Coordinates of C-alpha atoms in Angstrom, one line a residue:
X227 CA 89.6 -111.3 -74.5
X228 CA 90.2 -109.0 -71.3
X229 CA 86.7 -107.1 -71.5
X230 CA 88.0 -105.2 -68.1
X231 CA 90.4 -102.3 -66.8
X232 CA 91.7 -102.5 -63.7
X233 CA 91.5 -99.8 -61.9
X234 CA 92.6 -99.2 -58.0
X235 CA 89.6 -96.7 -57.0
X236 CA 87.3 -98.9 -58.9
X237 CA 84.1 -99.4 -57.1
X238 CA 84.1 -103.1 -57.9
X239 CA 85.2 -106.8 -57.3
X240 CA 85.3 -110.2 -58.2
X241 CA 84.1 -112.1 -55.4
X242 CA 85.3 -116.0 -55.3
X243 CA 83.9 -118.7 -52.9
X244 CA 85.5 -121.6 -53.1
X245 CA 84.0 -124.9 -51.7
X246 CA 84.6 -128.6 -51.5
X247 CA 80.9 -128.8 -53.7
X248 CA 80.5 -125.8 -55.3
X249 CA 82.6 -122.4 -56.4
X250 CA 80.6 -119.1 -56.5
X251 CA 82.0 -115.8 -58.2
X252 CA 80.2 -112.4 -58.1
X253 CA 80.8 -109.0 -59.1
X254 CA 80.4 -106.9 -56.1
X255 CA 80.5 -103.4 -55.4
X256 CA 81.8 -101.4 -51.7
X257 CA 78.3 -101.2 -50.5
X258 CA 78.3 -105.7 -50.6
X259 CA 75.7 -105.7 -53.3
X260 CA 76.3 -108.8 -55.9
X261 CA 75.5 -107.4 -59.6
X262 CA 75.9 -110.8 -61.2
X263 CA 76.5 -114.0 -60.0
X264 CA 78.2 -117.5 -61.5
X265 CA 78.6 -120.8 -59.5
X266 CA 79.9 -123.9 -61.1
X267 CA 79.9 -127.8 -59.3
X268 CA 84.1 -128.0 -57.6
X269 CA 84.3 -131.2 -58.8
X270 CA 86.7 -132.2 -56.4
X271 CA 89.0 -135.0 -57.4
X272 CA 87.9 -134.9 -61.0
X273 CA 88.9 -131.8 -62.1
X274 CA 91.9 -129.4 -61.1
X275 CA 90.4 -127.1 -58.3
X276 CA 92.3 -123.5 -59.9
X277 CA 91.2 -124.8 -63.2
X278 CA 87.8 -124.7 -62.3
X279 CA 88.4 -121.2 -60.4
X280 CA 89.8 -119.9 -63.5
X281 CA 86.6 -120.9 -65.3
X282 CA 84.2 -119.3 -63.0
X283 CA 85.7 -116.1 -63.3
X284 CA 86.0 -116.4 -66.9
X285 CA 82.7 -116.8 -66.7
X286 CA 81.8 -114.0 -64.8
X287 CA 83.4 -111.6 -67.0
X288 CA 81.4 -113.2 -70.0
X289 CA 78.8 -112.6 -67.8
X290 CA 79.4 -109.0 -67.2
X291 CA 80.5 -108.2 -70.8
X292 CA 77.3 -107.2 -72.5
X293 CA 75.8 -105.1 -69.8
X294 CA 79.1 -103.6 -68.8
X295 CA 81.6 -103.6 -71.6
X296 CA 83.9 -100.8 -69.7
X297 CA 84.1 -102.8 -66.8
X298 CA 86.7 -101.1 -64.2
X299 CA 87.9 -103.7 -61.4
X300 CA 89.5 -103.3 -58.2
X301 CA 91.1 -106.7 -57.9
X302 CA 89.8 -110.1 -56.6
X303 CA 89.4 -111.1 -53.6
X304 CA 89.0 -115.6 -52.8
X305 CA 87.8 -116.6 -50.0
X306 CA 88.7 -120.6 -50.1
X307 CA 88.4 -123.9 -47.8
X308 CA 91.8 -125.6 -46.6
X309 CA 94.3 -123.6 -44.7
X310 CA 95.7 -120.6 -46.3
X311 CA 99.2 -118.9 -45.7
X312 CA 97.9 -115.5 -45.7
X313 CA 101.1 -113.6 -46.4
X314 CA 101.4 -115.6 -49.7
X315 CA 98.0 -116.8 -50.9
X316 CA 98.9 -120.3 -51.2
X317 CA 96.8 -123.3 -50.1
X318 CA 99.2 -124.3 -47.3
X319 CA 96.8 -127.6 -46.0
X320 CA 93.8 -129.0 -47.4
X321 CA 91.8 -132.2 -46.7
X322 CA 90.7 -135.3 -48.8
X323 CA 87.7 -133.3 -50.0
X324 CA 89.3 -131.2 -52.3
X325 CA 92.4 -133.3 -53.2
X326 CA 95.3 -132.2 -54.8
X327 CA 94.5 -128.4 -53.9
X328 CA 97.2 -128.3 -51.0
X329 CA 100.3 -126.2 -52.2
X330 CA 98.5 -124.2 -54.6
X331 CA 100.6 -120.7 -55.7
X332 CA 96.8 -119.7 -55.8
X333 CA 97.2 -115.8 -55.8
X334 CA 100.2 -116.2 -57.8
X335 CA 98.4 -117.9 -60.5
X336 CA 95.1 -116.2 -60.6
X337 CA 97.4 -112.5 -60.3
X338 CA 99.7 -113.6 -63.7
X339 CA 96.3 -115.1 -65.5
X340 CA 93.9 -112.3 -65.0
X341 CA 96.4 -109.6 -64.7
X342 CA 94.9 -108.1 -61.2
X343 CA 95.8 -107.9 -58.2
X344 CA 94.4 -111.0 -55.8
X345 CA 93.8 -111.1 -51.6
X346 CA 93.3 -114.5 -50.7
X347 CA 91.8 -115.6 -47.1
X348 CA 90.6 -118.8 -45.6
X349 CA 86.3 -119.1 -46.6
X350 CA 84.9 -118.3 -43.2
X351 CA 86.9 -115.6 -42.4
X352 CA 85.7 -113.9 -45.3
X353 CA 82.5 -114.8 -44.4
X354 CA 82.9 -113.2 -41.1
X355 CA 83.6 -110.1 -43.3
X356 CA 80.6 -110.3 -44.5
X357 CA 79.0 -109.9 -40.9
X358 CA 81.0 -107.5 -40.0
X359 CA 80.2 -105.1 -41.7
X360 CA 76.8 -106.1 -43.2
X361 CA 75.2 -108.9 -41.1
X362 CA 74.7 -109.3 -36.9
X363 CA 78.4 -108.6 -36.8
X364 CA 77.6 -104.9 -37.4
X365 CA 79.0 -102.8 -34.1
X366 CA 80.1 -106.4 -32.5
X367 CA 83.6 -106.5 -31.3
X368 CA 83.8 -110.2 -30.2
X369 CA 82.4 -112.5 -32.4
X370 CA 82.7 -115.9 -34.0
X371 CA 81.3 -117.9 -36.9
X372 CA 81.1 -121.7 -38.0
X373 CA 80.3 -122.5 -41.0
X374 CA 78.6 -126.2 -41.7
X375 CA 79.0 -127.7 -45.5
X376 CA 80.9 -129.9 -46.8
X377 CA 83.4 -130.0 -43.9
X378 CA 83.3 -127.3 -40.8
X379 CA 85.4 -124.3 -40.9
X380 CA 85.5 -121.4 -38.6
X381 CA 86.4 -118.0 -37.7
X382 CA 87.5 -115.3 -34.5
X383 CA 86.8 -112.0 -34.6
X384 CA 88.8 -110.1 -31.5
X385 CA 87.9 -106.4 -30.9
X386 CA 86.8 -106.4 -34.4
X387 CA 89.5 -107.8 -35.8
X388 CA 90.4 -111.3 -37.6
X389 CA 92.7 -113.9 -35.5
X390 CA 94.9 -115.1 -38.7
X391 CA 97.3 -116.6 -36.2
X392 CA 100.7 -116.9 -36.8
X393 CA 100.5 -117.9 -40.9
X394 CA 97.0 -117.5 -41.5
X395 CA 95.7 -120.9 -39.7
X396 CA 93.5 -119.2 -36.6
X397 CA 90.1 -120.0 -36.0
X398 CA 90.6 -123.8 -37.5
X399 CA 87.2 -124.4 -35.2
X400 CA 86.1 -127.6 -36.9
X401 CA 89.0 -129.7 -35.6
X402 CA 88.4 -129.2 -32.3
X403 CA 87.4 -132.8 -30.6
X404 CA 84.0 -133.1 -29.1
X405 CA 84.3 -136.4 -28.4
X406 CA 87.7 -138.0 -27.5
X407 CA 87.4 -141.7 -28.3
X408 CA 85.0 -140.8 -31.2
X409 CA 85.2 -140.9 -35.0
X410 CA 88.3 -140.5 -37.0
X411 CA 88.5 -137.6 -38.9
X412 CA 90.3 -136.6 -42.3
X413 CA 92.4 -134.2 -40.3
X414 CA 94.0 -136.9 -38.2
X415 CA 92.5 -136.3 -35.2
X416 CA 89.7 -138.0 -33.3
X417 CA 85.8 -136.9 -33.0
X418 CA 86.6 -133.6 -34.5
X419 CA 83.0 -131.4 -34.8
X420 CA 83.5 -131.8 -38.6
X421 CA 83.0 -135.7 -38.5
X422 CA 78.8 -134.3 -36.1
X423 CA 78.2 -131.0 -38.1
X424 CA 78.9 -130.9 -41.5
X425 CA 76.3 -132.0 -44.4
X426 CA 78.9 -134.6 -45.5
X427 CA 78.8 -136.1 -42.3
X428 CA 75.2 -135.7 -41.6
X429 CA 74.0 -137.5 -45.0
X430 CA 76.9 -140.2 -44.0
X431 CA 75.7 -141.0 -40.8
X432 CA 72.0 -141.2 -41.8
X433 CA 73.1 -143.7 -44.8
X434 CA 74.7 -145.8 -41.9
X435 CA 72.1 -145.5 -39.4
X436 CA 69.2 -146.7 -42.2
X437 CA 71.9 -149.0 -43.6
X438 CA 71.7 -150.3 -39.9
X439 CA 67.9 -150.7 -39.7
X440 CA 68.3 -152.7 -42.8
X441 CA 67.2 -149.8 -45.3
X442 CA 69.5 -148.9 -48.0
X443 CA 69.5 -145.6 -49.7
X444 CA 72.5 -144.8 -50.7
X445 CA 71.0 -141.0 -52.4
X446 CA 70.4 -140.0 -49.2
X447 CA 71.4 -136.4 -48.9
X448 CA 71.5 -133.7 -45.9
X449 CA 68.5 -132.0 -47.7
X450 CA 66.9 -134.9 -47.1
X451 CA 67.9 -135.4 -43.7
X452 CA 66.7 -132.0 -42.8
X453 CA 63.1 -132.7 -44.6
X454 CA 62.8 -136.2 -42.4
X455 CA 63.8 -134.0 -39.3
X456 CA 61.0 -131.6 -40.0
X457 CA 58.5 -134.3 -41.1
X458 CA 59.3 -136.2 -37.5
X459 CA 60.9 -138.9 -38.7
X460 CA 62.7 -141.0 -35.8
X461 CA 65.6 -141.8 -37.1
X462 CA 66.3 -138.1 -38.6
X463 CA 65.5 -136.9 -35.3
X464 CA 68.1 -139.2 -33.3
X465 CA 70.8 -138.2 -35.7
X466 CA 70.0 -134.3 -35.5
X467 CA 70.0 -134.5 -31.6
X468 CA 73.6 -136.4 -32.0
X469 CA 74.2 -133.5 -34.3
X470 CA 72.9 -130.3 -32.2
X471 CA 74.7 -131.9 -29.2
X472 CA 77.9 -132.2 -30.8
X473 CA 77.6 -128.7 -32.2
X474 CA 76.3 -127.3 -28.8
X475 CA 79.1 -128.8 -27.2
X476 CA 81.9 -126.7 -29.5
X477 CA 79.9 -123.9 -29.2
X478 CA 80.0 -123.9 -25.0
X479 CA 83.3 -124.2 -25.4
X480 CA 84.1 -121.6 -27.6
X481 CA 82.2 -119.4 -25.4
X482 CA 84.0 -120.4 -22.1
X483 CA 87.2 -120.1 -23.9
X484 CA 86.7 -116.4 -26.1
X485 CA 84.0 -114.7 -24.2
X486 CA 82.0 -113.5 -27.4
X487 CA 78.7 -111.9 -27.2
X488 CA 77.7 -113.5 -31.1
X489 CA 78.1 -116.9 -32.5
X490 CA 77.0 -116.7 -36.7
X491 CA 76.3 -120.2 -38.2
X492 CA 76.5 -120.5 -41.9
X493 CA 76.9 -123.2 -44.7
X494 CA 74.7 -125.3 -46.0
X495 CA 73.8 -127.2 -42.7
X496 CA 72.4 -123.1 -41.5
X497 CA 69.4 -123.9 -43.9
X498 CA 68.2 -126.4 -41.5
X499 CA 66.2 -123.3 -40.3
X500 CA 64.4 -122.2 -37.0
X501 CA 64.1 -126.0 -36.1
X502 CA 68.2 -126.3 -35.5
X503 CA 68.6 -122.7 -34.4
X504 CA 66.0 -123.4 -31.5
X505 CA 67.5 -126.6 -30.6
X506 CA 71.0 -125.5 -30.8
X507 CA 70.3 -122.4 -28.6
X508 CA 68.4 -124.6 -26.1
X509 CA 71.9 -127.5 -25.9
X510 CA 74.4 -124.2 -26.0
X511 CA 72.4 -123.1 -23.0
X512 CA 72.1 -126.6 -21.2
X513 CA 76.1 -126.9 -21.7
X514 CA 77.2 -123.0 -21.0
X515 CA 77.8 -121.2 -17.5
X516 CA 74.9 -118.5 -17.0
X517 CA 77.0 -116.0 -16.7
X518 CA 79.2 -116.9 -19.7
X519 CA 76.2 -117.1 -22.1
X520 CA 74.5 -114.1 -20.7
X521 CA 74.0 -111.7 -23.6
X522 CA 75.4 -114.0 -26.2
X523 CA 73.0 -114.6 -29.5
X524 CA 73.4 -117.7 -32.1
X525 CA 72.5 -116.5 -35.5
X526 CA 72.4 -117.4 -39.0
X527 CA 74.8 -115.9 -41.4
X528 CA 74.2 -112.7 -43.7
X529 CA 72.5 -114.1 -47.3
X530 CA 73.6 -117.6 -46.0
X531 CA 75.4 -119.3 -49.1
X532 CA 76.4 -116.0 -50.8
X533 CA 77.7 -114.9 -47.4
X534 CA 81.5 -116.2 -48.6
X535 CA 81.5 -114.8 -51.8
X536 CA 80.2 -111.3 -50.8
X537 CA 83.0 -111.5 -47.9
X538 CA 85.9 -112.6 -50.6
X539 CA 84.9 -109.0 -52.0
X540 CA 84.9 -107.2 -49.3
X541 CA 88.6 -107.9 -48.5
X542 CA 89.7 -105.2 -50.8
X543 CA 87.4 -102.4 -48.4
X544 CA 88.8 -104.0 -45.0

């Protein structure tokens, strides 16, 4: 039962993060605040990835009903992993870990089953929304962010404006190679940063490396990665350096290659905390001309998870 109205002045959105673990929806308002909030497992490869967008919203609204029952709504905006055709709103690419999602009519769909009017954009270029105009992007004209879960995504800001590129595919920053004879990655390409940085590859590689030392724990998880890393545990620590080197390494490129005076860091890897920003600032700054990274700050992203969701919102106010 629609319980909303939509409304083109309306002062509010549904906000949708979509993620290879995890899909958050919040109703948001102009200012970025989140009035309620929803997130439900993807379930990638077990269950269709719109069907489960659908439900999160649907429970959102459910959500909203009894405290709002004359709900007005702007539209809603998605910010989603994969590549998205941003003219259309269709999933033009995704990888392995959301399978099946590539080709998606996703604003098409969500537009005929809600009955509102849908932006779609890649996740971290929403999120970069979100600093923008609410985080350390505030007043920045060059900026970039990366943002570390279950793969790497990323995102250009140029004198305050996104880099879409020539479909909607600019800023694909976790498929650049930092290492050229190093592992393959989903992509098809070789020692992409995804395959260093992201918590599926960090839990992986620690499996391996303990598998290696004749340990088996196959529940491993980058949660506890990061708690081994903070407790000094040697093998954590080894595979955080391989980790904040590889990630340093993008990052010195990025700067020699865009010139921009921030670099946000997001995603799930981001609560690592002060321990990975300090080392990552000290291997950006081992790797990075003086005078490039002169000025330049490394910073973790605006209300770190919720970052996406707020920034899907805040399409409809850009």
């Amino acid at each position: 039962m629609v319980v909303y109205t939509y409304d083109p002045l309306a002062n509010y959105v549904i906000g949708v993060d979509v993620g290879g673990t995890k899909i958050n929806a919040g109703l948001v308002n102009a200012q970025g605040e989140v009035l309620f909030m929803v997130s439900l497992p993807t379930m990638a490869g077990e269950a269709r990835t719109v069907e489960r967008i659908e439900q999160v919203i649907r429970e959102l609204i459910a959500e909203c009903e009894g405290v709002m029952p004359s709900l007005c709504l702007k539209g809603i905006g998605v910010g989603s992993a994969g590549q998205i055709d941003w003219a259309n709103g269709s999933i033009r690419s995704a990888s392995e870990l959301i399978p099946g999602y590539a080709g998606t009519a996703l604003k098409d769909i969500l537009q005929e089953r809600f009955q509102l009017p849908v932006i779609i954009d890649n996740d971290v270029n929403v999120l970069a929304l979100t600093e923008k105009h609410l985080g350390a992007g505030q007043g920045v004209e060059h900026f970039l962010c990366l943002a570390l879960g279950t793969g790497v995504g990323g995102a250009l800001v140029v004198d305050g404006r996104l880099v879409h590129g020539a479909w909607g595919g600019g800023g694909e920053l976790g498929h650049i190679s930092v290492d050229f004879g190093g592992i393959p990655c989903v992509c098809g390409g070789i020692g992409c940063l995804e395959q260093y940085a992201s918590g599926t590859s960090i839990a992986r590689r620690m499996r391996e490396k303990l598998d290696h030392m004749g340990i088996v724990e196959e529940t491993v998880d980058t949660r506890e990665v990061f708690a081994r890393w903070h407790a000094g545990d040697l093998a954590a620590n080894e595979l955080m350096q391989e980790t904040v080197a590889a990630l340093g390494t993008a990052i010195a490129s990025l700067i020699h290659m865009c010139n921009p005076s921030l670099i946000v860091i997001g995603g799930g890897v981001a609560e690592a905390g002060d321990l990975l920003f300090a080392e990552l600032r000290k291997e950006v700054a081992r790797r990075t001309m003086p005078s490039m990274l002169e000025g330049v700050r490394i910073e973790p992203a605006y209300r770190g998870n919720w970052s996406g969701m707020i920034g899907a919102a805040l399409q409809w106010w850009e």
